[in-house]
């Protein structure tokens, strides 16, 4: 039986053709699945009973189920743990800002990047998520927001996993979410974050969709970045910066460099000065992120004075910089934390 959740309208029409079902039915079915939350053909009451029976005999609608749900005390953040049909799990976070609702999406079950500050990689990579599994995280949040009279405004492909190691499924999911028969998400409302997979950055620059690129940098030197992020041994900082500059030049989109501040590791004035020198003259900005503590990593956030000193050093050197607003710390909103907690509990 073929799972049709995740298919485009055109792909569904082709699948229906084998059973002599008219192509126009595909438009009805995708709108039920992607806009009205249908999890079975029985819910599609504008289709005849005979057609619903025929569809159910050959196709399924497999949406992940929510196995854990956490709400922050301030009501601005919701974290879901989705379970897929094979038992693998991934996290999705909804962040409600005054300017709109943003969904943070996972692209892999687990991660193999081995970044020192991240909980996602503690249990390694289990598998890539399919395009349908990636899109389902956003559509599930859209279903929830619709009940509140709201919608998904932006997404950040910044959850568990390295999206550029699952390139084809990630791009297919973004293209599906862009369609008017799903949630009609504008590409300019998408930010994709990578640890620095250079061939993927180069490929993305040629894709022809105006999404924003975010680079997980976290260190201003090759030596320190290799210590924090093993991927730097494969794709060195110098190559990552070259690819990012080329992306900005080709797309005319500002690249954001994510920089997690870790006490006594990368948070000194010296590192701030090195970072400013590295990025001077680029179409770029820095997003400073005080680390969301991960107990298994024994890494801690700097105090407020150190954070503001780092920020001011960049500002004084005319580097565009923002300090990320903390959201969801009380519900373990950092990548992988909820999934790891359940895995270690044997759930």
Tab-separated table of C-alpha atoms in Angstrom:
chain	number	residue	atom	x	y	z
A	1	UNK	CA	0.000	0.000	0.000
A	2	UNK	CA	1.426	3.354	-1.040
A	3	UNK	CA	1.674	6.222	1.440
A	4	UNK	CA	0.566	9.363	-0.383
A	5	UNK	CA	1.358	11.901	2.332
A	6	UNK	CA	4.269	13.909	0.977
A	7	UNK	CA	3.342	13.583	-2.698
A	8	UNK	CA	2.824	16.634	-4.834
A	9	UNK	CA	-0.502	17.030	-6.597
A	10	UNK	CA	1.147	16.006	-9.877
A	11	UNK	CA	2.748	12.895	-8.389
A	12	UNK	CA	-0.558	11.896	-6.774
A	13	UNK	CA	-2.404	12.340	-10.065
A	14	UNK	CA	0.087	9.989	-11.722
A	15	UNK	CA	-0.429	7.413	-8.937
A	16	UNK	CA	-4.228	7.646	-9.297
A	17	UNK	CA	-4.031	7.134	-13.053
A	18	UNK	CA	-3.052	3.477	-12.556
A	19	UNK	CA	-6.507	2.893	-11.033
A	20	UNK	CA	-8.416	4.977	-13.614
A	21	UNK	CA	-9.150	7.697	-11.080
A	22	UNK	CA	-9.485	11.112	-12.799
A	23	UNK	CA	-6.648	13.581	-12.292
A	24	UNK	CA	-8.940	16.258	-10.867
A	25	UNK	CA	-9.435	14.059	-7.795
A	26	UNK	CA	-5.804	14.671	-6.874
A	27	UNK	CA	-6.578	18.329	-6.217
A	28	UNK	CA	-9.384	17.404	-3.826
A	29	UNK	CA	-7.297	14.818	-1.982
A	30	UNK	CA	-4.199	16.987	-1.450
A	31	UNK	CA	-6.304	19.793	-0.019
A	32	UNK	CA	-7.903	17.381	2.432
A	33	UNK	CA	-4.474	16.065	3.473
A	34	UNK	CA	-2.501	19.282	3.616
A	35	UNK	CA	-5.076	21.948	4.451
A	36	UNK	CA	-7.833	20.151	6.357
A	37	UNK	CA	-5.857	17.648	8.407
A	38	UNK	CA	-7.427	14.497	6.957
A	39	UNK	CA	-5.707	11.338	8.196
A	40	UNK	CA	-7.994	8.922	6.344
A	41	UNK	CA	-10.065	8.847	3.178
A	42	UNK	CA	-13.254	8.450	5.252
A	43	UNK	CA	-12.975	12.128	6.226
A	44	UNK	CA	-13.152	13.256	2.583
A	45	UNK	CA	-16.906	13.681	2.399
A	46	UNK	CA	-16.958	15.339	-1.018
A	47	UNK	CA	-15.742	12.039	-2.517
A	48	UNK	CA	-18.189	9.218	-3.155
A	49	UNK	CA	-18.197	6.273	-0.759
A	50	UNK	CA	-17.162	3.978	-3.610
A	51	UNK	CA	-14.159	6.170	-4.438
A	52	UNK	CA	-13.133	6.394	-0.781
A	53	UNK	CA	-13.247	2.597	-0.562
A	54	UNK	CA	-11.188	2.287	-3.735
A	55	UNK	CA	-8.585	4.749	-2.454
A	56	UNK	CA	-8.309	3.007	0.917
A	57	UNK	CA	-7.682	-0.307	-0.839
A	58	UNK	CA	-4.566	0.996	-2.573
A	59	UNK	CA	-3.277	4.011	-0.649
A	60	UNK	CA	-2.618	5.160	2.905
A	61	UNK	CA	-2.174	8.568	4.556
A	62	UNK	CA	0.652	8.114	7.033
A	63	UNK	CA	1.223	11.122	9.251
A	64	UNK	CA	3.611	10.982	12.205
A	65	UNK	CA	2.023	10.838	15.640
A	66	UNK	CA	2.859	13.156	18.517
A	67	UNK	CA	4.346	11.150	21.391
A	68	UNK	CA	5.350	14.085	23.583
A	69	UNK	CA	4.239	17.696	23.791
A	70	UNK	CA	5.784	20.411	25.954
A	71	UNK	CA	4.573	24.004	26.410
A	72	UNK	CA	6.820	26.748	27.773
A	73	UNK	CA	5.605	28.647	30.822
A	74	UNK	CA	5.216	31.862	28.826
A	75	UNK	CA	3.116	30.142	26.165
A	76	UNK	CA	5.414	31.277	23.356
A	77	UNK	CA	7.068	27.931	22.597
A	78	UNK	CA	5.669	24.459	21.942
A	79	UNK	CA	7.884	21.443	21.384
A	80	UNK	CA	6.610	18.225	19.823
A	81	UNK	CA	8.295	14.863	19.535
A	82	UNK	CA	6.982	13.116	16.433
A	83	UNK	CA	7.160	9.349	15.968
A	84	UNK	CA	7.233	7.965	12.433
A	85	UNK	CA	5.880	4.635	11.211
A	86	UNK	CA	9.165	2.786	11.849
A	87	UNK	CA	9.438	4.067	15.433
A	88	UNK	CA	12.089	6.701	14.740
A	89	UNK	CA	11.504	10.130	16.281
A	90	UNK	CA	12.317	13.764	15.582
A	91	UNK	CA	11.558	17.068	17.262
A	92	UNK	CA	9.720	20.119	15.991
A	93	UNK	CA	9.435	23.467	17.751
A	94	UNK	CA	6.840	26.200	17.288
A	95	UNK	CA	7.977	29.682	18.332
A	96	UNK	CA	5.315	32.388	18.557
A	97	UNK	CA	6.807	35.850	18.055
A	98	UNK	CA	5.002	39.202	17.997
A	99	UNK	CA	5.801	39.377	14.278
A	100	UNK	CA	4.678	35.843	13.383
A	101	UNK	CA	4.869	32.115	14.010
A	102	UNK	CA	8.000	30.174	13.160
A	103	UNK	CA	8.490	26.402	13.022
A	104	UNK	CA	11.891	24.794	13.576
A	105	UNK	CA	12.072	21.599	11.528
A	106	UNK	CA	14.218	18.470	11.839
A	107	UNK	CA	15.564	16.763	8.725
A	108	UNK	CA	17.134	13.616	10.179
A	109	UNK	CA	16.442	11.212	13.024
A	110	UNK	CA	19.563	11.948	15.032
A	111	UNK	CA	22.725	13.459	13.563
A	112	UNK	CA	26.268	12.372	12.758
A	113	UNK	CA	27.977	15.759	12.789
A	114	UNK	CA	29.315	15.355	16.342
A	115	UNK	CA	29.194	19.049	17.314
A	116	UNK	CA	30.379	19.416	20.905
A	117	UNK	CA	27.489	21.633	22.021
A	118	UNK	CA	24.575	19.696	20.514
A	119	UNK	CA	22.336	16.998	21.991
A	120	UNK	CA	21.131	15.813	18.567
A	121	UNK	CA	24.304	13.877	17.883
A	122	UNK	CA	24.559	11.997	21.186
A	123	UNK	CA	22.934	8.848	19.781
A	124	UNK	CA	24.277	9.236	16.250
A	125	UNK	CA	22.363	9.282	12.991
A	126	UNK	CA	19.540	6.790	12.568
A	127	UNK	CA	18.321	7.822	9.104
A	128	UNK	CA	17.290	10.663	6.840
A	129	UNK	CA	13.701	11.828	7.027
A	130	UNK	CA	11.621	11.649	3.865
A	131	UNK	CA	10.222	14.754	2.186
A	132	UNK	CA	6.793	13.842	3.566
A	133	UNK	CA	8.125	13.432	7.110
A	134	UNK	CA	9.815	16.835	6.945
A	135	UNK	CA	6.743	18.555	5.510
A	136	UNK	CA	4.463	16.794	8.019
A	137	UNK	CA	6.162	18.582	10.912
A	138	UNK	CA	5.184	21.965	9.469
A	139	UNK	CA	1.731	20.898	8.328
A	140	UNK	CA	1.016	19.475	11.795
A	141	UNK	CA	1.898	22.834	13.345
A	142	UNK	CA	-0.197	24.585	10.693
A	143	UNK	CA	-3.177	22.409	11.684
A	144	UNK	CA	-2.718	23.470	15.316
A	145	UNK	CA	-2.367	27.169	14.482
A	146	UNK	CA	-5.400	27.106	12.210
A	147	UNK	CA	-7.558	26.267	15.224
A	148	UNK	CA	-6.213	29.456	16.830
A	149	UNK	CA	-6.943	31.536	13.733
A	150	UNK	CA	-3.218	31.784	12.945
A	151	UNK	CA	-0.760	30.356	10.432
A	152	UNK	CA	2.855	29.351	9.935
A	153	UNK	CA	4.713	32.455	8.755
A	154	UNK	CA	8.295	31.216	8.578
A	155	UNK	CA	10.278	28.029	9.035
A	156	UNK	CA	13.852	27.406	10.070
A	157	UNK	CA	15.421	24.170	8.882
A	158	UNK	CA	17.530	24.121	12.006
A	159	UNK	CA	16.276	21.185	14.082
A	160	UNK	CA	17.981	17.822	14.480
A	161	UNK	CA	20.164	16.703	11.593
A	162	UNK	CA	22.275	18.263	8.871
A	163	UNK	CA	19.857	19.321	6.101
A	164	UNK	CA	22.472	19.431	3.356
A	165	UNK	CA	23.243	15.750	3.967
A	166	UNK	CA	19.583	15.067	3.115
A	167	UNK	CA	19.498	17.569	0.290
A	168	UNK	CA	16.954	16.081	-2.119
A	169	UNK	CA	14.314	15.370	0.536
A	170	UNK	CA	14.757	18.791	2.148
A	171	UNK	CA	14.335	20.655	-1.140
A	172	UNK	CA	11.358	18.467	-2.095
A	173	UNK	CA	9.714	19.279	1.263
A	174	UNK	CA	10.301	23.029	0.817
A	175	UNK	CA	8.863	22.941	-2.690
A	176	UNK	CA	5.816	21.040	-1.407
A	177	UNK	CA	5.243	23.531	1.429
A	178	UNK	CA	5.477	26.364	-1.121
A	179	UNK	CA	2.492	25.051	-3.097
A	180	UNK	CA	-0.797	26.901	-2.657
A	181	UNK	CA	-2.625	23.611	-2.007
A	182	UNK	CA	-0.481	23.022	1.115
A	183	UNK	CA	0.403	26.081	3.220
A	184	UNK	CA	1.688	28.404	0.468
A	185	UNK	CA	4.919	29.172	2.328
A	186	UNK	CA	7.024	31.841	0.620
A	187	UNK	CA	10.642	30.845	0.025
A	188	UNK	CA	11.793	34.118	1.554
A	189	UNK	CA	10.262	32.890	4.783
A	190	UNK	CA	12.630	29.902	4.887
A	191	UNK	CA	16.018	29.799	6.597
A	192	UNK	CA	18.222	26.740	6.193
A	193	UNK	CA	21.036	26.167	8.666
A	194	UNK	CA	24.070	24.041	7.859
A	195	UNK	CA	27.204	23.071	9.725
A	196	UNK	CA	29.127	23.856	6.557
A	197	UNK	CA	28.652	21.123	3.928
A	198	UNK	CA	30.404	22.991	1.131
A	199	UNK	CA	29.114	20.979	-1.875
A	200	UNK	CA	25.570	21.396	-0.532
A	201	UNK	CA	25.997	25.166	-0.147
A	202	UNK	CA	27.257	25.373	-3.723
A	203	UNK	CA	24.339	23.279	-4.980
A	204	UNK	CA	21.819	25.347	-3.013
A	205	UNK	CA	23.150	28.549	-4.598
A	206	UNK	CA	22.174	27.139	-8.002
A	207	UNK	CA	18.749	25.859	-6.900
A	208	UNK	CA	16.953	29.070	-7.858
A	209	UNK	CA	14.875	29.466	-4.707
A	210	UNK	CA	15.515	32.576	-2.574
A	211	UNK	CA	15.864	30.985	0.862
A	212	UNK	CA	18.132	32.423	3.541
A	213	UNK	CA	21.325	30.570	4.407
A	214	UNK	CA	22.574	30.242	7.947
A	215	UNK	CA	26.033	28.853	8.736
A	216	UNK	CA	26.846	27.276	12.083
A	217	UNK	CA	30.244	28.881	12.629
A	218	UNK	CA	30.845	28.910	16.410
A	219	UNK	CA	34.577	29.642	16.195
A	220	UNK	CA	36.782	32.139	14.349
A	221	UNK	CA	39.819	29.881	13.791
A	222	UNK	CA	40.396	26.528	12.108
A	223	UNK	CA	41.860	24.979	15.267
A	224	UNK	CA	39.039	25.981	17.596
A	225	UNK	CA	36.307	25.160	15.094
A	226	UNK	CA	37.749	21.682	14.550
A	227	UNK	CA	37.660	21.178	18.316
A	228	UNK	CA	34.005	22.193	18.533
A	229	UNK	CA	32.817	20.883	15.151
A	230	UNK	CA	34.478	17.772	13.659
A	231	UNK	CA	33.013	18.607	10.240
A	232	UNK	CA	35.647	21.358	10.013
A	233	UNK	CA	38.246	18.647	9.430
A	234	UNK	CA	36.420	17.767	6.185
A	235	UNK	CA	35.201	21.205	5.133
A	236	UNK	CA	37.620	23.764	6.615
A	237	UNK	CA	36.482	27.172	7.771
A	238	UNK	CA	38.194	28.871	4.833
A	239	UNK	CA	36.230	26.754	2.311
A	240	UNK	CA	32.956	27.316	4.167
A	241	UNK	CA	33.453	31.092	4.106
A	242	UNK	CA	34.310	31.004	0.408
A	243	UNK	CA	31.126	29.034	-0.379
A	244	UNK	CA	29.031	31.363	1.806
A	245	UNK	CA	30.404	34.465	0.072
A	246	UNK	CA	29.588	32.914	-3.304
A	247	UNK	CA	26.056	32.120	-2.097
A	248	UNK	CA	25.514	35.731	-1.027
A	249	UNK	CA	26.874	37.049	-4.314
A	250	UNK	CA	24.717	34.756	-6.430
A	251	UNK	CA	21.456	35.066	-4.480
A	252	UNK	CA	21.876	38.636	-3.148
A	253	UNK	CA	20.765	37.208	0.216
A	254	UNK	CA	22.578	38.065	3.431
A	255	UNK	CA	24.214	35.037	5.070
A	256	UNK	CA	23.762	34.648	8.817
A	257	UNK	CA	26.585	33.153	10.860
A	258	UNK	CA	25.353	31.385	13.981
A	259	UNK	CA	27.758	31.652	16.900
A	260	UNK	CA	26.985	29.714	20.079
A	261	UNK	CA	28.666	31.356	23.049
A	262	UNK	CA	30.258	28.798	25.401
A	263	UNK	CA	31.859	29.860	28.648
A	264	UNK	CA	35.685	29.774	28.620
A	265	UNK	CA	35.768	28.201	25.175
A	266	UNK	CA	34.867	30.738	22.482
A	267	UNK	CA	33.492	33.772	24.337
A	268	UNK	CA	36.508	36.016	24.932
A	269	UNK	CA	37.151	39.459	23.448
A	270	UNK	CA	39.977	37.916	21.451
A	271	UNK	CA	37.611	35.531	19.671
A	272	UNK	CA	35.209	38.409	19.023
A	273	UNK	CA	37.992	40.423	17.390
A	274	UNK	CA	39.046	37.409	15.289
A	275	UNK	CA	35.450	36.880	14.186
A	276	UNK	CA	35.065	40.528	13.187
A	277	UNK	CA	38.219	40.354	11.104
A	278	UNK	CA	37.020	37.155	9.448
A	279	UNK	CA	33.670	38.599	8.353
A	280	UNK	CA	34.637	42.170	7.505
A	281	UNK	CA	33.305	43.211	4.100
A	282	UNK	CA	30.867	40.316	3.710
A	283	UNK	CA	27.120	40.494	3.071
A	284	UNK	CA	26.607	38.830	6.408
A	285	UNK	CA	25.414	39.133	9.976
A	286	UNK	CA	26.155	37.281	13.211
A	287	UNK	CA	23.533	35.705	15.426
A	288	UNK	CA	24.910	35.226	18.934
A	289	UNK	CA	23.365	32.322	20.863
A	290	UNK	CA	24.218	31.781	24.523
A	291	UNK	CA	24.380	27.995	24.768
A	292	UNK	CA	21.232	26.204	25.889
A	293	UNK	CA	22.934	24.006	28.518
A	294	UNK	CA	23.267	20.312	27.616
A	295	UNK	CA	24.072	18.347	30.751
A	296	UNK	CA	25.724	15.498	28.843
A	297	UNK	CA	28.231	17.921	27.305
A	298	UNK	CA	29.281	19.755	30.495
A	299	UNK	CA	29.200	23.051	28.613
A	300	UNK	CA	27.819	26.245	30.110
A	301	UNK	CA	26.732	29.690	29.006
A	302	UNK	CA	28.792	32.806	29.728
A	303	UNK	CA	27.515	35.372	32.196
A	304	UNK	CA	25.645	38.409	30.900
A	305	UNK	CA	28.718	40.641	31.072
A	306	UNK	CA	30.722	38.319	28.812
A	307	UNK	CA	27.850	38.027	26.351
A	308	UNK	CA	27.431	41.786	26.050
A	309	UNK	CA	31.190	42.322	25.798
A	310	UNK	CA	31.330	39.920	22.846
A	311	UNK	CA	28.386	41.645	21.173
A	312	UNK	CA	29.824	45.128	21.678
A	313	UNK	CA	33.200	44.094	20.295
A	314	UNK	CA	31.502	43.054	17.037
A	315	UNK	CA	29.338	46.176	16.928
A	316	UNK	CA	32.353	48.427	17.469
A	317	UNK	CA	33.941	46.777	14.423
A	318	UNK	CA	30.816	47.382	12.331
A	319	UNK	CA	29.671	43.781	12.148
A	320	UNK	CA	25.874	43.398	12.073
A	321	UNK	CA	25.011	41.337	15.122
A	322	UNK	CA	21.916	40.181	16.987
A	323	UNK	CA	21.556	38.380	20.284
A	324	UNK	CA	19.047	35.574	20.000
A	325	UNK	CA	16.058	35.908	22.260
A	326	UNK	CA	15.886	32.868	24.527
A	327	UNK	CA	12.792	30.747	23.993
A	328	UNK	CA	11.839	27.369	25.413
A	329	UNK	CA	14.727	26.843	27.825
A	330	UNK	CA	12.267	25.467	30.374
A	331	UNK	CA	11.023	22.795	27.942
A	332	UNK	CA	14.399	21.633	26.594
A	333	UNK	CA	13.939	23.407	23.265
A	334	UNK	CA	17.535	22.916	22.133
A	335	UNK	CA	17.941	20.403	19.312
A	336	UNK	CA	17.726	16.787	20.416
A	337	UNK	CA	17.149	17.301	24.132
A	338	UNK	CA	13.625	15.925	24.334
A	339	UNK	CA	14.369	13.018	22.000
A	340	UNK	CA	17.424	12.048	24.040
A	341	UNK	CA	15.505	12.189	27.287
A	342	UNK	CA	12.922	9.745	25.985
A	343	UNK	CA	15.536	7.459	24.404
A	344	UNK	CA	17.499	7.238	27.628
A	345	UNK	CA	14.300	6.438	29.506
A	346	UNK	CA	13.746	3.547	27.124
A	347	UNK	CA	10.551	5.024	25.680
